[in-house]
Coordinates of C-alpha atoms in Angstrom, one line a residue:
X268 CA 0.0 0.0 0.0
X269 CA 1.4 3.4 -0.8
X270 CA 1.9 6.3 2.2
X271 CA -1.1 8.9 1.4
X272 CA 0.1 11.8 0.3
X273 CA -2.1 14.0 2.5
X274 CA 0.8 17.6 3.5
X275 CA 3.2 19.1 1.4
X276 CA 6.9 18.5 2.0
X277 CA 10.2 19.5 3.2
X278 CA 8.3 19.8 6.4
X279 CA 11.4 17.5 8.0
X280 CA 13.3 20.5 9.6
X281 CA 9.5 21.9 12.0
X282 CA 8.8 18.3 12.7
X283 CA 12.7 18.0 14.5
X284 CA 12.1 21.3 16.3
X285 CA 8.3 20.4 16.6
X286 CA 7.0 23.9 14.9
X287 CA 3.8 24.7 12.6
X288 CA 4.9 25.7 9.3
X289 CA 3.4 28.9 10.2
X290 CA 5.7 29.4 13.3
X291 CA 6.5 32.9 13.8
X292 CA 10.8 33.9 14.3
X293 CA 10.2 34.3 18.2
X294 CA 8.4 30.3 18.3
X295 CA 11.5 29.4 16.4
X296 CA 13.7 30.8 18.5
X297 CA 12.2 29.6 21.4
X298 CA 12.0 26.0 20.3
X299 CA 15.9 26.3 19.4
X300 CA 16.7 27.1 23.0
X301 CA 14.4 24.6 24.4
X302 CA 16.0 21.6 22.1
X303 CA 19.7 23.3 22.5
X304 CA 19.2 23.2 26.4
X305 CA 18.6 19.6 26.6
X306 CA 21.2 18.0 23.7
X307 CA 23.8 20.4 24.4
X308 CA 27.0 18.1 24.8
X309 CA 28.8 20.3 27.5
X310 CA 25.8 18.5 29.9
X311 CA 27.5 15.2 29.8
X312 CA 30.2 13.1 31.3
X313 CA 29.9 10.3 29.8
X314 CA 31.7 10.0 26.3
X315 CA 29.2 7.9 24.4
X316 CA 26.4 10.0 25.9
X317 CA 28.6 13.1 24.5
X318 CA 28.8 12.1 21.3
X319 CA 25.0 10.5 21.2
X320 CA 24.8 14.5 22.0
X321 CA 27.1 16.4 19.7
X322 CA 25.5 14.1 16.8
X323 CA 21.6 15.8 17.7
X324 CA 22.9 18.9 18.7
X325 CA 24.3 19.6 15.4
X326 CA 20.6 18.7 13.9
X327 CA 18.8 21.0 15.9
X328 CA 21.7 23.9 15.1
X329 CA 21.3 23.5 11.9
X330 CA 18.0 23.1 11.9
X331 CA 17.8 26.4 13.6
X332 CA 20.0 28.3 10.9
X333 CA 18.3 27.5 8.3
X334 CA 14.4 28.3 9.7
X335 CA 15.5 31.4 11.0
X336 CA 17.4 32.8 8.5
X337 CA 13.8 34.0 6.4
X338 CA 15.9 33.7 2.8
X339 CA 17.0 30.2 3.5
X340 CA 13.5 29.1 5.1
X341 CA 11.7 29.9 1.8
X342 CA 13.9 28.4 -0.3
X343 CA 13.3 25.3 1.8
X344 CA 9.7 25.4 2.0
X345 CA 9.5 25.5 -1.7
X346 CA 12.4 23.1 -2.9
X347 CA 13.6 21.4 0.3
X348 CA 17.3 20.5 1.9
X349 CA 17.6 20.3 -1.8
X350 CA 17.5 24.3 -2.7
X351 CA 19.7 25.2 0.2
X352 CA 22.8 23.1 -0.5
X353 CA 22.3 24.8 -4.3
X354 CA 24.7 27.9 -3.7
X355 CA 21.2 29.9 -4.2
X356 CA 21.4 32.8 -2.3
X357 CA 19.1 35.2 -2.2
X358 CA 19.3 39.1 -2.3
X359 CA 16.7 42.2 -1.6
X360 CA 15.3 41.6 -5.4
X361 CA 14.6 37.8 -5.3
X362 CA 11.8 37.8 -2.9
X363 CA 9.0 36.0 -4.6
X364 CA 8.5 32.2 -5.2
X365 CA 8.8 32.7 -9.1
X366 CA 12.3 34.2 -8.8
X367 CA 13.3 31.7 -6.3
X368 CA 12.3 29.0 -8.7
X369 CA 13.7 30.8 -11.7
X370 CA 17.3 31.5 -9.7
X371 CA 17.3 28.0 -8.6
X372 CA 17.2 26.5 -12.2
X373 CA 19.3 28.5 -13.4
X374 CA 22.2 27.4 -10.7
X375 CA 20.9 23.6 -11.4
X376 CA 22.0 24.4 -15.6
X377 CA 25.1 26.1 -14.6
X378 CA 26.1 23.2 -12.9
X379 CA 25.2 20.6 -15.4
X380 CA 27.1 22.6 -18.3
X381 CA 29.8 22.4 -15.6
X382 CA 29.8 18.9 -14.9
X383 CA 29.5 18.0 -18.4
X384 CA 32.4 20.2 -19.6
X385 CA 34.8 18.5 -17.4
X386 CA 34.3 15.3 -19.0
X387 CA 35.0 13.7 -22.5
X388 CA 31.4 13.2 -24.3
X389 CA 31.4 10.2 -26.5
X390 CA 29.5 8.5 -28.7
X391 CA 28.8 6.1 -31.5
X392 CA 27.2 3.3 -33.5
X393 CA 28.0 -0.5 -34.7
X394 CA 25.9 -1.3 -37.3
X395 CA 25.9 -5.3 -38.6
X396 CA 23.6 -6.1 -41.5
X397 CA 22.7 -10.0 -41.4
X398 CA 20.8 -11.8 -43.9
X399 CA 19.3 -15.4 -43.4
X400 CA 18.4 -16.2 -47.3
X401 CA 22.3 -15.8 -47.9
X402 CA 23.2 -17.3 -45.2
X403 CA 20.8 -20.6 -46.1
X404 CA 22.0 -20.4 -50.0
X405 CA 25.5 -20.3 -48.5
X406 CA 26.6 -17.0 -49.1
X407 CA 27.5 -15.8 -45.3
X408 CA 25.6 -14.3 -42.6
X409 CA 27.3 -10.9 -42.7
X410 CA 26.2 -8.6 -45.3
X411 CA 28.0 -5.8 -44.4
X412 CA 29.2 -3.5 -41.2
X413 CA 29.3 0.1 -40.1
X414 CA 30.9 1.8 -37.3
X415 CA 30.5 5.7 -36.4
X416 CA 32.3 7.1 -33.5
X417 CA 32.3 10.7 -31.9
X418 CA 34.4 12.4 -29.1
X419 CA 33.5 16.1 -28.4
X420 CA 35.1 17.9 -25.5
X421 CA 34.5 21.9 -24.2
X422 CA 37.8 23.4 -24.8
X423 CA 36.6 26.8 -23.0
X424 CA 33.2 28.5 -22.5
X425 CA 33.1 29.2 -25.9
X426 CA 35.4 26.7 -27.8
X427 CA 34.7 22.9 -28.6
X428 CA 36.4 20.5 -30.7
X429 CA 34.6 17.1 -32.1
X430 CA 36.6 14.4 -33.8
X431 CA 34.5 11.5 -35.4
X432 CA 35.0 8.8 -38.1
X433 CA 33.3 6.2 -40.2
X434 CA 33.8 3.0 -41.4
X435 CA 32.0 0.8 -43.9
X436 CA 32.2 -2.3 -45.6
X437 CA 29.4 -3.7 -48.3
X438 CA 30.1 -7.1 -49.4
X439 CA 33.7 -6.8 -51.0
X440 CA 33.4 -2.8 -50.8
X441 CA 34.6 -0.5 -48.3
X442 CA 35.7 3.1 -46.9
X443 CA 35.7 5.3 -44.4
X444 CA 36.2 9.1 -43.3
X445 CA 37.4 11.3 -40.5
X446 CA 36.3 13.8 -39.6
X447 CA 37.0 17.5 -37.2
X448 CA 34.5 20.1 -36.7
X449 CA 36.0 22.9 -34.6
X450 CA 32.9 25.1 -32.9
X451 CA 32.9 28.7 -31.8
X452 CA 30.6 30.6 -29.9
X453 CA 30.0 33.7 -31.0
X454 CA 27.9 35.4 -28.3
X455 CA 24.4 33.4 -26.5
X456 CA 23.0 34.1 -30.1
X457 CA 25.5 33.0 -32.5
X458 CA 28.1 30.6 -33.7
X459 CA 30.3 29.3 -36.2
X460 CA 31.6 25.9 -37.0
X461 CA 34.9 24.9 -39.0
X462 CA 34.6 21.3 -40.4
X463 CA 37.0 19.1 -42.1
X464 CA 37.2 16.0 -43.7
X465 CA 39.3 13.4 -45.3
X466 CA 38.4 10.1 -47.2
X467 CA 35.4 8.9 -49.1
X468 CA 34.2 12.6 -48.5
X469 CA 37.3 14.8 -48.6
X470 CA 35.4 18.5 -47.8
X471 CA 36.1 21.5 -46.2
X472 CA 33.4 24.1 -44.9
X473 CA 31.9 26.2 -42.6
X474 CA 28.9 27.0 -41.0
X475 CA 26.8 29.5 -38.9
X476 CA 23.9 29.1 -36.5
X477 CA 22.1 32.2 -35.5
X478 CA 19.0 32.5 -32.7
X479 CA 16.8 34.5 -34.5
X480 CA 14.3 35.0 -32.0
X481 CA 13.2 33.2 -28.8
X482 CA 11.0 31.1 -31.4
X483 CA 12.7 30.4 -34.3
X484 CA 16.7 30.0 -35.5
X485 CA 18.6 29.4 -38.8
X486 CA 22.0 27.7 -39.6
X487 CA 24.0 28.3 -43.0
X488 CA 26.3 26.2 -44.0
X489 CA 28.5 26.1 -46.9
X490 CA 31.0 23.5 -48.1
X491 CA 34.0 22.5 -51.0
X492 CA 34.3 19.1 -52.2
X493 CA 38.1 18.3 -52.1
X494 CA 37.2 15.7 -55.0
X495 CA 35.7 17.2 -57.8
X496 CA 36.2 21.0 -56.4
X497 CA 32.4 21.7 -56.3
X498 CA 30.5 23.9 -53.9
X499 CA 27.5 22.8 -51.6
X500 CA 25.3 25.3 -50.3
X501 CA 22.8 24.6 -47.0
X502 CA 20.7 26.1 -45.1
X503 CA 18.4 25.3 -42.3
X504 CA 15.4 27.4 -40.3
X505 CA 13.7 25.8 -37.2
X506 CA 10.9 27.3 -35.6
X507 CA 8.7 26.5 -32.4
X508 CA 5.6 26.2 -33.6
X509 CA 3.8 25.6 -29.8
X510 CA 5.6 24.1 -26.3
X511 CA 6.2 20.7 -27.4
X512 CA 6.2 21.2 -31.0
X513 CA 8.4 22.4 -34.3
X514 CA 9.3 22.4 -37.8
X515 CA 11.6 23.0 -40.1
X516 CA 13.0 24.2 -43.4
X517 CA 16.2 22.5 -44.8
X518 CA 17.6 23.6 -48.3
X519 CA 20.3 22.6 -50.0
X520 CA 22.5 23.2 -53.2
X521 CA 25.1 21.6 -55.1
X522 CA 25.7 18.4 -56.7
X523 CA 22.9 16.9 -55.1
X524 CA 20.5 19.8 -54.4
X525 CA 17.2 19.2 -52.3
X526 CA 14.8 20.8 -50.1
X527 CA 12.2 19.1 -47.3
X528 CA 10.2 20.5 -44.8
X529 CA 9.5 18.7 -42.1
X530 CA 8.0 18.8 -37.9
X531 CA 8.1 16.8 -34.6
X532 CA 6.1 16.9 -31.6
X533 CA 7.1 15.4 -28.3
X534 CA 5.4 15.6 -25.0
X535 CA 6.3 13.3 -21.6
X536 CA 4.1 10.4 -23.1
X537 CA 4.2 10.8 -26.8
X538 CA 6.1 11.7 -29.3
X539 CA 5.8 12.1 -33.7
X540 CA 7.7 13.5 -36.5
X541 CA 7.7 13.5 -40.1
X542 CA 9.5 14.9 -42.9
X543 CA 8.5 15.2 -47.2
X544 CA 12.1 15.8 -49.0
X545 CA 12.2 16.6 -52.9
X546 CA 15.4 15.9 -54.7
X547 CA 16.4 16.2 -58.5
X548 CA 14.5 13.3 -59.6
X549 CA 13.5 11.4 -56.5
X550 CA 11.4 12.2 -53.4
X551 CA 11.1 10.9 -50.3
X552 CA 8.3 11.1 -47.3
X553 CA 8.5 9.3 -43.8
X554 CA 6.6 9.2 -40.6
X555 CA 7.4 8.1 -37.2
X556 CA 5.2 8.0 -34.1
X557 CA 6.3 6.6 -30.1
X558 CA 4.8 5.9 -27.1
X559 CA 5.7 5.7 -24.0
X560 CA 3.9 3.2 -21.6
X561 CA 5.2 3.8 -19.1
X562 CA 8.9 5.1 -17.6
X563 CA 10.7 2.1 -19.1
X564 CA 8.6 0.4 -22.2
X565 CA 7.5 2.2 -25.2
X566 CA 5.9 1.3 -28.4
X567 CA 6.9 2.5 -31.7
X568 CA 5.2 2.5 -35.5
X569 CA 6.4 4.3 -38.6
X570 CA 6.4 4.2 -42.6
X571 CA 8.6 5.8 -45.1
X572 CA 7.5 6.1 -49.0
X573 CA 10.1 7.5 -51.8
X574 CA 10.8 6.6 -55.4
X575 CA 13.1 4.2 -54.2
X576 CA 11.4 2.9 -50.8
X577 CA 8.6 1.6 -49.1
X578 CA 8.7 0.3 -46.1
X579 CA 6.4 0.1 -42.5
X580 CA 8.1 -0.2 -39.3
X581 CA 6.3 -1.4 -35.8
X582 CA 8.1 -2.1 -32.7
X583 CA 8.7 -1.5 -29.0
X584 CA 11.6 -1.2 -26.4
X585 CA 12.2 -1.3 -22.8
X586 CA 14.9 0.2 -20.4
X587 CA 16.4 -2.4 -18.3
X588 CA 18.9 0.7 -16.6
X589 CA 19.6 3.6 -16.2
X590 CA 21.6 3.9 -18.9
X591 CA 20.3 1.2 -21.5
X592 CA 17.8 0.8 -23.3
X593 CA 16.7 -2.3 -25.6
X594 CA 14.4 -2.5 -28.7
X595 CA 12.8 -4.7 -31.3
X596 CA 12.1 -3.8 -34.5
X597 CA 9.8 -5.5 -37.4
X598 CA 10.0 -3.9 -41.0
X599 CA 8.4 -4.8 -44.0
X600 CA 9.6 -3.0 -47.1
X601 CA 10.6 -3.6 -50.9
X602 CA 13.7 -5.2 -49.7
X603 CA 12.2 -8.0 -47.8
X604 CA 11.2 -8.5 -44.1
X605 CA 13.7 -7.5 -41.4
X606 CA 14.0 -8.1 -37.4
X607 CA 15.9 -5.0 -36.4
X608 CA 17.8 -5.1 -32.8
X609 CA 19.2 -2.2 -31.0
X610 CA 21.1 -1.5 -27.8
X611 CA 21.2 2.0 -26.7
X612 CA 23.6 2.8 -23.5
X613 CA 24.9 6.1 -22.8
X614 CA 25.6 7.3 -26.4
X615 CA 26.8 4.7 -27.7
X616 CA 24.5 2.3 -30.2
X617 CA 24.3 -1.0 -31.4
X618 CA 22.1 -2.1 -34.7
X619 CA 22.2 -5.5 -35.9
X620 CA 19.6 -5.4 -38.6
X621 CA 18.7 -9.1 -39.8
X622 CA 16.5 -10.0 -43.3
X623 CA 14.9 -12.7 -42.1
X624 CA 12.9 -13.2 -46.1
X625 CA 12.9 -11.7 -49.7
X626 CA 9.4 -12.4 -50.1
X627 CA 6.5 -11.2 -48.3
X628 CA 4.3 -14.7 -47.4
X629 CA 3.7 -14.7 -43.3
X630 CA 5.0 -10.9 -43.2
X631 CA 2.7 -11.0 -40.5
X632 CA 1.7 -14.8 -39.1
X633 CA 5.9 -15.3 -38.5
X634 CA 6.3 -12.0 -36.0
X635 CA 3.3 -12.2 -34.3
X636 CA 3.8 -16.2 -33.3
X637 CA 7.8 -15.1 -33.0
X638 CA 6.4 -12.2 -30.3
X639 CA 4.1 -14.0 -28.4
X640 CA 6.7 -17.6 -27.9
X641 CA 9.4 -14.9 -26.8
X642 CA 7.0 -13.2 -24.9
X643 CA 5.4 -16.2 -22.9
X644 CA 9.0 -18.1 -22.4
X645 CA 11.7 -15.6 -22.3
X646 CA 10.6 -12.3 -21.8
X647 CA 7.6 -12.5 -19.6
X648 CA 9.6 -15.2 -16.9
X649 CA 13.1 -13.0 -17.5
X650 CA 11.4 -9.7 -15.9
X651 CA 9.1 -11.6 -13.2
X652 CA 12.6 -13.0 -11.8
X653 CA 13.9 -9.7 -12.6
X654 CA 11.2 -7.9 -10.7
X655 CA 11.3 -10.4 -7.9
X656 CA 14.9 -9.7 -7.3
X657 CA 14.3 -6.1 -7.4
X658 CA 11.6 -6.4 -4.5
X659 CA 14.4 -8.1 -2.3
X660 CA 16.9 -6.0 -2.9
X661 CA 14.6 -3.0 -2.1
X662 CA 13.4 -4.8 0.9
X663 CA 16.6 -5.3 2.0
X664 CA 17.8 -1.6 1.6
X665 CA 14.6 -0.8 3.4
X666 CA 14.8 -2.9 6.3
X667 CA 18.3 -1.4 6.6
X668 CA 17.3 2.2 6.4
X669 CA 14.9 1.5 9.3
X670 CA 17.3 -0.1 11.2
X671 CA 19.4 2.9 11.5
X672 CA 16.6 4.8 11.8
X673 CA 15.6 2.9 14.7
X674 CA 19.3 3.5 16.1
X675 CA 19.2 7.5 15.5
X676 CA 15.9 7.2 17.7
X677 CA 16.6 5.5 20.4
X678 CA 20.2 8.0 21.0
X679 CA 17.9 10.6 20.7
X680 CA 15.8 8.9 23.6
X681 CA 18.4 8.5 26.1
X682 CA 18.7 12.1 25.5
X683 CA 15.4 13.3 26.6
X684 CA 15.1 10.4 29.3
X685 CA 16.0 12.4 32.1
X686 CA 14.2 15.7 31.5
X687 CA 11.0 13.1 30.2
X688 CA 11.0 11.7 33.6
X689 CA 11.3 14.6 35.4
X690 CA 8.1 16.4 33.9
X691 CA 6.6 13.2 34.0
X692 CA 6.8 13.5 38.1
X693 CA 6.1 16.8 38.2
X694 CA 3.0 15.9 36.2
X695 CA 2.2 13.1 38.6
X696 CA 2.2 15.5 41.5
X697 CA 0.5 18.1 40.3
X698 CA -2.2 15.6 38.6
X699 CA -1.5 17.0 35.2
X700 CA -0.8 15.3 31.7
X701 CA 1.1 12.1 31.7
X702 CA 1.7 10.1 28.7
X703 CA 1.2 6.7 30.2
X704 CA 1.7 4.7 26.5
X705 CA 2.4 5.8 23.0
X706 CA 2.6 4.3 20.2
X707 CA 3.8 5.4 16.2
X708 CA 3.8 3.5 13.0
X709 CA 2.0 1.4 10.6
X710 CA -2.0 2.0 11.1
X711 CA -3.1 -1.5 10.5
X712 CA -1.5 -2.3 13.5
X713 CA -2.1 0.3 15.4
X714 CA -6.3 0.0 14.4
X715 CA -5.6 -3.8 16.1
X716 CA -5.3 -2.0 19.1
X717 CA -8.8 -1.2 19.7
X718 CA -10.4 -4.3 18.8
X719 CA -8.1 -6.9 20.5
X720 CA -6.3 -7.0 23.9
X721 CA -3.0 -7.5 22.5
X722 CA -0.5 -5.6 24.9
X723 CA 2.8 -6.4 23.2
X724 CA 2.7 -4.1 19.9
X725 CA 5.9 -2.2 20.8
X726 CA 7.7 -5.4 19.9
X727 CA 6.5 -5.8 16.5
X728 CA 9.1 -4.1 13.4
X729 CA 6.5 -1.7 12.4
X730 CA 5.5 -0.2 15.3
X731 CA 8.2 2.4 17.5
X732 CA 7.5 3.4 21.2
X733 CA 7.7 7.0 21.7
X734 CA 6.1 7.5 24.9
X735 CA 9.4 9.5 26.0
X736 CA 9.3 12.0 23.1
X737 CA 5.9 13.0 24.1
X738 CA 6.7 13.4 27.9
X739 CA 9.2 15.2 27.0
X740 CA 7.6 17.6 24.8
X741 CA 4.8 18.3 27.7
X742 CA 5.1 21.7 28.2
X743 CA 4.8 23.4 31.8
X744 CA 1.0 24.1 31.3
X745 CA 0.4 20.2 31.2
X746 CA -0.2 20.2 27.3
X747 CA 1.1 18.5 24.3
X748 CA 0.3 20.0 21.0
X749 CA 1.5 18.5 18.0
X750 CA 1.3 20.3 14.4
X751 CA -1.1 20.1 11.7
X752 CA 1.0 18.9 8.0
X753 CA 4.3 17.9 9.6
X754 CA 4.9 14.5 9.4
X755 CA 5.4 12.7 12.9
X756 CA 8.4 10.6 12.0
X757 CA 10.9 14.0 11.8
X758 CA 10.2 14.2 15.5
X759 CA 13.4 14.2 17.5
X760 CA 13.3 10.7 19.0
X761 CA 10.5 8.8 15.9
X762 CA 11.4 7.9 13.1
X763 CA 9.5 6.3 10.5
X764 CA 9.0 1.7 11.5
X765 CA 7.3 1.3 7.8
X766 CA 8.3 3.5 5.0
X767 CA 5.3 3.4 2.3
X768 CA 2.9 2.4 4.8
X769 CA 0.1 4.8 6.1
X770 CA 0.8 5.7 9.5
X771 CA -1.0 6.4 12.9
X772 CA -0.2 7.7 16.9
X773 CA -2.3 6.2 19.5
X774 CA -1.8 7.5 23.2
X775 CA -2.9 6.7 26.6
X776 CA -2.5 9.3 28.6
X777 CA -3.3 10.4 32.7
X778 CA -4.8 14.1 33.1
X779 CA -6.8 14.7 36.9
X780 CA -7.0 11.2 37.7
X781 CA -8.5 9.9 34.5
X782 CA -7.7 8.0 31.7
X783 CA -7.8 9.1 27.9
X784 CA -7.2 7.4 24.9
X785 CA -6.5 8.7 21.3
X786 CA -5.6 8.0 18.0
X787 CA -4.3 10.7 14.5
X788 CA -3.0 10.3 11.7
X789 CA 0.4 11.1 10.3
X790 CA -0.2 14.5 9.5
X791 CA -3.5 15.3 11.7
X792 CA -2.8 17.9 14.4
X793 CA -3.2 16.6 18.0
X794 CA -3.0 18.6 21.3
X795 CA -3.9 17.0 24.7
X796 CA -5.5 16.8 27.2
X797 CA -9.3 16.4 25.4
X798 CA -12.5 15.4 27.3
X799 CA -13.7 14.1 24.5
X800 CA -10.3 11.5 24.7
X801 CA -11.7 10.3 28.1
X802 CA -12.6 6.0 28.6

């Protein structure tokens, strides 16, 4: 069962100093010295207890700096522990939410250019064409085999150099290229690009890109064929057409001169693109369309028609981690039928594209049985053992996590033990509010309470004793108030028995020689004593 979503968050920091939200800079303040009193370190002997101590002392401290410094507080109610250790720091003119959130993504970009400039970015492509007819006739398996591979690296702010090459071989045919493209930036508008290339297509050129607008952009590009000495002419304009959609204009001019205008929309779930390309005698028009599932599978359909192809492409993938990605592809075309495989990780790529038949008889019986055997005996049982060993291992982490938690608590209990027990007395003599049993964690078990006489609940993993925390948070009046949208577990001295699980508190308490009993929820606000508690 999943944990209700029911208050916002980064609420950890009010539930450790037990504040509302709302808490004004004087309720902060006077929580700080309240919590600072009682875990500073100075007020023990004993080494262990010292560093049990020092270790909660530096929680509520910084706890404190952050919820009292007003710049620092907003920027964690809005983006959590999260914004603060940004860098974002806040002046006289960046007061409002928006320009919090605007400042804050901006840091998060700077960062990522920065991360990415100090690395080598790579990539590249295997390609291996396979044919079963020739391989049955006797012929070989291997048609041919392509191999593209591309190293970029920032040189400055402005300066990048990219090095690639190409190889190819088609049956006893074969060549290859390098190639260097040496890229400029101009100004946050504008930039030029040197490229250079030696082999099958010995060129030399250069090329511009230019933001036109905060819509729309243009690239020209022009080029000399080291070969036959001709010139090639190109130019491209992109425009936004809406906020998850665009086309564009390519032209070009030379030996092979063309022009095609084409689009692509894309959105979290969907995405779809085509493209209609007119060349000196020949044409071409394709079509692609994805979906996504869910966050790792994704179907896939598309069709290309020309005055050399047709073809119809259907197929689907699935990430198996965080950086890979595999897919299956079927295509039916004027060339036969092919099964297409592909391994994406990182930015590298892996194609092996195999014709399976010339002819097109069972285009469609043959993939379909093919998908649903590999789907029923491989597939299917490979990602239920998969999924089954992801469980455990998440359990396992889990159960660790709470363990610790668990740990962090009960330090933080021996803590309050002493000052607990001594409001407890005073309580007792005074006939005031004493917290005679209390109970946090998973509500299932907690609901038990009331319709069994089961008296050994604190024993059980998902349930935490925490009647200390709550006599010790008694204040002087006799009253325990606990606050509305701050989750219970940040509570110096709970933590949280059953992550996921929705979660309860159920007291018994003493007030004026009677007996109470009551039970809230996670986020619910409590404060005691209540007639309407009493048994």
């Amino acid at each position: 069962m999943d944990e209700p979503n029911e208050a916002p968050e980064n609420r950890e920091l009010y539930a450790l100093l037990n504040l509302s939200p709302e808490a004004s800079d004087e309720e902060i303040r006077r929580a700080y010295r309240q919590w600072a009193q009682a875990y500073h370190p100075d007020k023990y002997q004993s080494p262990h207890m010292k560093d049990i101590a020092t270790e909660n002392f530096q929680r509520i401290c910084e706890a404190y700096e952050i919820l009292s410094d007003s710049n620092k507080r907003q920027i964690y109610d809005i983006y959590g522990m999260e914004g603060v250790n940004s860098g974002l720091e806040l002046g006289a003119t960046l007061n409002r939410a928006e320009e919090i959130k605007a400042e804050l993504e901006r840091l998060k970009r700077m960062k990522e250019r920065e991360k990415m400039a100090a690395h080598f970015r790579s990539s590249g492509t295997i390609l291996a064409n396979m044919s079963l007819p020739h391989c049955l006739n006797g012929d070989g398996l291997f048609r041919g085999m392509a191999m593209t591979s591309e190293i970029q690296s920032d040189l400055s702010k402005r300066d990048a150099i990219t090095i690639g090459g190409n190889l190819a071989v088609d049956g006893n045919e074969g060549g290859g290229a390098a190639t260097a493209v040496f890229r400029h930036q101009i100004s946050e508008a504008s930039s030029v690009e040197l490229v250079a290339s030696a082999g099958l297509r010995a060129l030399v050129g250069v090329q511009a890109s230019r933001t036109l607008s905060s819509h729309s952009a243009a690239t020209m590009g022009l080029a000399l064929s080291l070969q036959d000495g001709s010139l090639n002419l190109s130019n491209l304009w992109t425009r936004q057409l809406s906020e998850t959609a665009s086309g564009h204009i390519q032209l070009a001019l030379g030996t092979q001169s063309s022009i095609a205008v084409g689009w692509q929309k894309k959105d979290e779930r969907r995405s779809a693109s085509g493209e209609v390309k007119f060349g000196t005698g020949s044409f071409d028009t394709s079509v692609h369309y994805t979906h996504r599932f869910s966050p790792k599978s994704l179907g896939c359909i598309g069709g290309r028609v020309g005055s050399s192809s047709l073809e119809i492409e259907v197929g689907g993938g699935r990430k198996i981690s965080k950086f890979s990605t595999v897919r299956w592809l079927y295509t039916i075309g004027i060339q036969g039928i092919f099964w297409k495989f592909e391994l994406h990780r990182g930015g590298q790529k892996l194609i092996i594209p195999v014709r399976t038949s010339r002819h097109h008889s069972g285009a469609l019986v043959v993939p379909a049985s093919m998908y649903f055997l590999l789907k029923k005996f491989i597939i299917k049982p490979y990602y239920l053992r998969r999924n089954k060993q992801k469980a455990l291992e998440k359990d396992e982490k889990t159960s660790s996590q709470v363990k610790e938690a668990r740990a962090a608590a009960e330090k933080a209990q021996k803590l309050q033990e002493n000052v607990a027990n001594r409001k407890r007395n005073k309580q007792l003599e005074t006939g005031g509010l004493v917290i005679m049993r209390a109970l946090y964690g998973n509500e299932r078990v907690l609901c038990n309470l009331n319709s069994s006489s089961e008296t050994s609940l604190e024993s059980t993993s998902e349930v935490i004793d925490v009647t200390i925390p709550l006599n010790f948070l008694v204040n002087d009046s006799g009253q325990l108030k606990l606050h509305e949208g701050v989750k219970k577990s940040g509570i110096m001295g709970f933590c949280d028995p059953c992550p996921g699980e929705p979660k309860q508190l159920y007291i018994e308490y003493a007030y004026a020689g009677n007996e109470y009993k009551v039970s809230v929820g996670d986020y619910e606000e409590l404060i005691i004593p209540q007639g309407a508690h009493r048994i």
